Amino acid sequence: VASGGVIKCKAAVAWEPGKPLTIQDVDVAPPKVHEVRIKIVATGVCHTDWEYLYESGKGMKSRPFPLVLGHEAAGIVESVGPEVTKFSPGDKVIPLFLPQCGECERCRSPKTNQCRKNWANMQLGVMADGTSRISYKNQQLYQFLGVSSFSQYTVVPDTSLTKIRCDAPLDKVCLLGCGVSTGYGAAVKTAKVEKDSSCAVFGLGAVGLAAVMGCQVAGAKRIIGVDINPDKFEKARVFGATECINPRDHEKAIQEVLVEKTGGGVDYALECVGSPVIMNAALESTAEAWGTCVIAGWTETETMNIMVEKILMGRTLKGTYFGGWKSVEDVPKLVDDYMNKKLKLDEFITHNLTLDQINVAFDLLKSGKSIRTVISL
Ligand code: NAD
Ligand code: ZN
Ligand code: ZN
């Protein structure tokens, strides 16, 4: 409902860390210069949303609260602010927690996707002018990574948004806003998995399953899924895992099991859990001389203890942010890949819920019962 440019709508608000979200009637201000207001149609619920709420100040840096979480979404442009040239009302779009301004040094380099446009402000939960566009009874609600998709409407910078084809189903392609793109890219773009290689994927949530899918698309011969929750194994096989291992079924450390199983270690290991201990296990499960370990799992304040000799003997350790994709230009291509059936999305979606059930979605994620819940707004 528009009134004087402000839209009144529902949003799930995180009032303080560690507490469930509450649904509130919020005001979403019109977009300012180089900003776009979008109607969120569907949003996934990612592990990172949960972590910023429940692990704030633990494995994660503290964020400003009250906060509107959500960063894996798809929607429709409602209105555009001054100087916006690339978007018009009615466009189907995916908001991006990683911008691509196209102009900064990093955007001009093919070596990285890590654009820094608006970075500092987005980490502080505000837009370029230092304020948020979402408020509750005149109290500012901070935005999350420049997105905030747990709201029926939000405002994003025009460099944190990409236009997608009009026939794309938004309740599916929303997953390309984070988890699936991250895991898939971790395999095909950051690790650059090769044909006939052997791979191990640690953690079989959406990010890990997408990594498994990437290994398969790249033509890997052996794809070993590793998870302490064996309920994930069936899905992993759907995405291309050739075998699955539960570390808890073995006396030996998982890296030793993998090195033995593969006669020296895997060519590629992908960490999709977010735990330094698993990161180390992933690195140590790769083959001497050329093994590559890519970390996709997230933690901001913990450190990893690496045996230097592992690296000296020719292994490579890399991290990936958003799967290495240049967000604005690559996400529409991933949408095409889905529409052309090169990439699976539907299989990630285990639950469909509404915004008022958002805390249920967190419970499903945390208990390991869901891969992705898609929330319709
Ligand atoms: P998820 O909770 O759905 O999946 C995590 C999986 O890891 C679960 O299946 C769980 O059973 C498994 N696991 C837990 N402990 C394990 C262990 N000791 N050994 C093996 N498996 C174990 O989470 P998700 O949404 O798939 O996200 C995974 C990670 O990726 C999170 O840390 C998230 O924050 C991170 N992430 C990173 C980026 C990025 O840009 N790098 C983007 C999105 C998400
Ligand atoms: Zn995410
Ligand atoms: Zn840039």
mmCIF file of N, CA and C in Angstrom, residues 284-333:
data_model
loop_
_atom_site.group_PDB
_atom_site.id
_atom_site.type_symbol
_atom_site.label_atom_id
_atom_site.label_comp_id
_atom_site.label_asym_id
_atom_site.label_seq_id
_atom_site.Cartn_x
_atom_site.Cartn_y
_atom_site.Cartn_z
ATOM 1 N N GLU A 284 43.617 -31.375 4.651
ATOM 2 C CA GLU A 284 44.451 -32.561 4.833
ATOM 3 C C GLU A 284 43.927 -33.777 4.071
ATOM 4 N N SER A 285 42.733 -33.682 3.538
ATOM 5 C CA SER A 285 42.213 -34.805 2.745
ATOM 6 C C SER A 285 42.580 -34.659 1.272
ATOM 7 N N THR A 286 43.224 -33.549 0.904
ATOM 8 C CA THR A 286 43.611 -33.367 -0.501
ATOM 9 C C THR A 286 44.970 -34.015 -0.767
ATOM 10 N N ALA A 287 45.194 -34.328 -2.026
ATOM 11 C CA ALA A 287 46.422 -35.002 -2.444
ATOM 12 C C ALA A 287 47.626 -34.062 -2.370
ATOM 13 N N GLU A 288 48.735 -34.620 -1.941
ATOM 14 C CA GLU A 288 50.000 -33.909 -1.986
ATOM 15 C C GLU A 288 50.273 -33.527 -3.447
ATOM 16 N N ALA A 289 51.029 -32.473 -3.635
ATOM 17 C CA ALA A 289 51.504 -32.021 -4.958
ATOM 18 C C ALA A 289 50.500 -31.144 -5.724
ATOM 19 N N TRP A 290 49.208 -31.485 -5.710
ATOM 20 C CA TRP A 290 48.277 -30.640 -6.476
ATOM 21 C C TRP A 290 46.892 -30.482 -5.857
ATOM 22 N N GLY A 291 46.686 -31.035 -4.688
ATOM 23 C CA GLY A 291 45.354 -30.944 -4.093
ATOM 24 C C GLY A 291 44.947 -29.492 -3.834
ATOM 25 N N THR A 292 43.668 -29.190 -4.069
ATOM 26 C CA THR A 292 43.150 -27.843 -3.810
ATOM 27 C C THR A 292 41.976 -27.933 -2.845
ATOM 28 N N CYS A 293 42.037 -27.108 -1.804
ATOM 29 C CA CYS A 293 40.944 -27.041 -0.837
ATOM 30 C C CYS A 293 40.298 -25.665 -0.921
ATOM 31 N N VAL A 294 38.998 -25.627 -1.109
ATOM 32 C CA VAL A 294 38.277 -24.353 -1.154
ATOM 33 C C VAL A 294 37.334 -24.265 0.045
ATOM 34 N N ILE A 295 37.416 -23.165 0.751
ATOM 35 C CA ILE A 295 36.540 -22.926 1.902
ATOM 36 C C ILE A 295 35.376 -22.040 1.477
ATOM 37 N N ALA A 296 34.156 -22.570 1.639
ATOM 38 C CA ALA A 296 32.957 -21.775 1.385
ATOM 39 C C ALA A 296 32.225 -21.493 2.696
ATOM 40 N N GLY A 297 32.376 -22.388 3.664
ATOM 41 C CA GLY A 297 31.723 -22.214 4.972
ATOM 42 C C GLY A 297 32.183 -20.936 5.642
ATOM 43 N N TRP A 298 31.306 -20.355 6.436
ATOM 44 C CA TRP A 298 31.549 -18.997 6.925
ATOM 45 C C TRP A 298 31.879 -18.939 8.410
ATOM 46 N N THR A 299 32.893 -18.204 8.757
ATOM 47 C CA THR A 299 33.168 -17.831 10.144
ATOM 48 C C THR A 299 34.024 -16.586 10.088
ATOM 49 N N GLU A 300 33.824 -15.658 11.004
ATOM 50 C CA GLU A 300 34.519 -14.374 10.873
ATOM 51 C C GLU A 300 35.567 -14.119 11.935
ATOM 52 N N THR A 301 35.464 -14.827 13.052
ATOM 53 C CA THR A 301 36.363 -14.468 14.153
ATOM 54 C C THR A 301 37.271 -15.626 14.567
ATOM 55 N N GLU A 302 37.020 -16.822 13.994
ATOM 56 C CA GLU A 302 37.834 -17.970 14.393
ATOM 57 C C GLU A 302 39.067 -18.106 13.507
ATOM 58 N N THR A 303 40.077 -18.817 14.018
ATOM 59 C CA THR A 303 41.295 -19.031 13.234
ATOM 60 C C THR A 303 41.466 -20.517 12.938
ATOM 61 N N MET A 304 42.298 -20.763 11.940
ATOM 62 C CA MET A 304 42.562 -22.123 11.488
ATOM 63 C C MET A 304 44.003 -22.437 11.802
ATOM 64 N N ASN A 305 44.251 -23.642 12.258
ATOM 65 C CA ASN A 305 45.606 -24.040 12.617
ATOM 66 C C ASN A 305 46.126 -25.021 11.558
ATOM 67 N N ILE A 306 46.982 -24.531 10.675
ATOM 68 C CA ILE A 306 47.406 -25.355 9.531
ATOM 69 C C ILE A 306 48.801 -25.913 9.731
ATOM 70 N N MET A 307 48.994 -27.193 9.443
ATOM 71 C CA MET A 307 50.335 -27.743 9.446
ATOM 72 C C MET A 307 51.016 -27.262 8.163
ATOM 73 N N VAL A 308 52.040 -26.421 8.336
ATOM 74 C CA VAL A 308 52.661 -25.737 7.190
ATOM 75 C C VAL A 308 53.116 -26.706 6.105
ATOM 76 N N GLU A 309 53.589 -27.853 6.541
ATOM 77 C CA GLU A 309 54.105 -28.842 5.603
ATOM 78 C C GLU A 309 53.059 -29.247 4.557
ATOM 79 N N LYS A 310 51.780 -29.186 4.958
ATOM 80 C CA LYS A 310 50.717 -29.545 4.013
ATOM 81 C C LYS A 310 50.730 -28.612 2.807
ATOM 82 N N ILE A 311 51.005 -27.356 3.078
ATOM 83 C CA ILE A 311 51.039 -26.350 2.005
ATOM 84 C C ILE A 311 52.367 -26.436 1.245
ATOM 85 N N LEU A 312 53.454 -26.643 2.006
ATOM 86 C CA LEU A 312 54.776 -26.729 1.367
ATOM 87 C C LEU A 312 54.812 -27.841 0.322
ATOM 88 N N MET A 313 54.050 -28.876 0.586
ATOM 89 C CA MET A 313 54.052 -30.026 -0.324
ATOM 90 C C MET A 313 53.078 -29.848 -1.487
ATOM 91 N N GLY A 314 52.747 -28.598 -1.774
ATOM 92 C CA GLY A 314 52.057 -28.316 -3.040
ATOM 93 C C GLY A 314 50.552 -28.225 -3.009
ATOM 94 N N ARG A 315 49.970 -28.232 -1.824
ATOM 95 C CA ARG A 315 48.510 -28.070 -1.774
ATOM 96 C C ARG A 315 48.154 -26.582 -1.848
ATOM 97 N N THR A 316 46.958 -26.305 -2.304
ATOM 98 C CA THR A 316 46.479 -24.920 -2.393
ATOM 99 C C THR A 316 45.240 -24.767 -1.521
ATOM 100 N N LEU A 317 45.225 -23.687 -0.752
ATOM 101 C CA LEU A 317 44.068 -23.383 0.095
ATOM 102 C C LEU A 317 43.468 -22.060 -0.375
ATOM 103 N N LYS A 318 42.182 -22.085 -0.685
ATOM 104 C CA LYS A 318 41.518 -20.869 -1.171
ATOM 105 C C LYS A 318 40.193 -20.669 -0.452
ATOM 106 N N GLY A 319 39.732 -19.435 -0.421
ATOM 107 C CA GLY A 319 38.391 -19.159 0.074
ATOM 108 C C GLY A 319 37.550 -18.679 -1.090
ATOM 109 N N THR A 320 36.240 -18.719 -0.913
ATOM 110 C CA THR A 320 35.378 -18.222 -1.986
ATOM 111 C C THR A 320 34.275 -17.368 -1.391
ATOM 112 N N TYR A 321 33.996 -16.255 -2.022
ATOM 113 C CA TYR A 321 32.897 -15.399 -1.614
ATOM 114 C C TYR A 321 31.910 -15.394 -2.761
ATOM 115 N N PHE A 322 30.678 -15.800 -2.480
ATOM 116 C CA PHE A 322 29.646 -15.906 -3.513
ATOM 117 C C PHE A 322 30.147 -16.721 -4.714
ATOM 118 N N GLY A 323 30.887 -17.776 -4.412
ATOM 119 C CA GLY A 323 31.301 -18.704 -5.461
ATOM 120 C C GLY A 323 32.213 -18.126 -6.534
ATOM 121 N N GLY A 324 32.746 -16.925 -6.269
ATOM 122 C CA GLY A 324 33.636 -16.314 -7.252
ATOM 123 C C GLY A 324 32.906 -15.643 -8.415
ATOM 124 N N TRP A 325 31.587 -15.660 -8.381
ATOM 125 C CA TRP A 325 30.843 -15.069 -9.506
ATOM 126 C C TRP A 325 30.869 -13.550 -9.445
ATOM 127 N N LYS A 326 31.005 -12.922 -10.604
ATOM 128 C CA LYS A 326 30.800 -11.473 -10.706
ATOM 129 C C LYS A 326 29.272 -11.321 -10.706
ATOM 130 N N SER A 327 28.765 -10.789 -9.608
ATOM 131 C CA SER A 327 27.339 -10.959 -9.320
ATOM 132 C C SER A 327 26.393 -10.457 -10.411
ATOM 133 N N VAL A 328 26.518 -9.197 -10.802
ATOM 134 C CA VAL A 328 25.544 -8.621 -11.744
ATOM 135 C C VAL A 328 25.569 -9.346 -13.093
ATOM 136 N N GLU A 329 26.758 -9.641 -13.600
ATOM 137 C CA GLU A 329 26.817 -10.267 -14.928
ATOM 138 C C GLU A 329 26.597 -11.780 -14.900
ATOM 139 N N ASP A 330 26.990 -12.455 -13.830
ATOM 140 C CA ASP A 330 26.923 -13.922 -13.836
ATOM 141 C C ASP A 330 25.588 -14.497 -13.368
ATOM 142 N N VAL A 331 24.899 -13.840 -12.443
ATOM 143 C CA VAL A 331 23.653 -14.424 -11.928
ATOM 144 C C VAL A 331 22.600 -14.631 -13.039
ATOM 145 N N PRO A 332 22.413 -13.676 -13.957
ATOM 146 C CA PRO A 332 21.457 -13.940 -15.049
ATOM 147 C C PRO A 332 21.862 -15.145 -15.908
ATOM 148 N N LYS A 333 23.164 -15.395 -16.027
ATOM 149 C CA LYS A 333 23.628 -16.563 -16.796
ATOM 150 C C LYS A 333 23.293 -17.849 -16.036
#
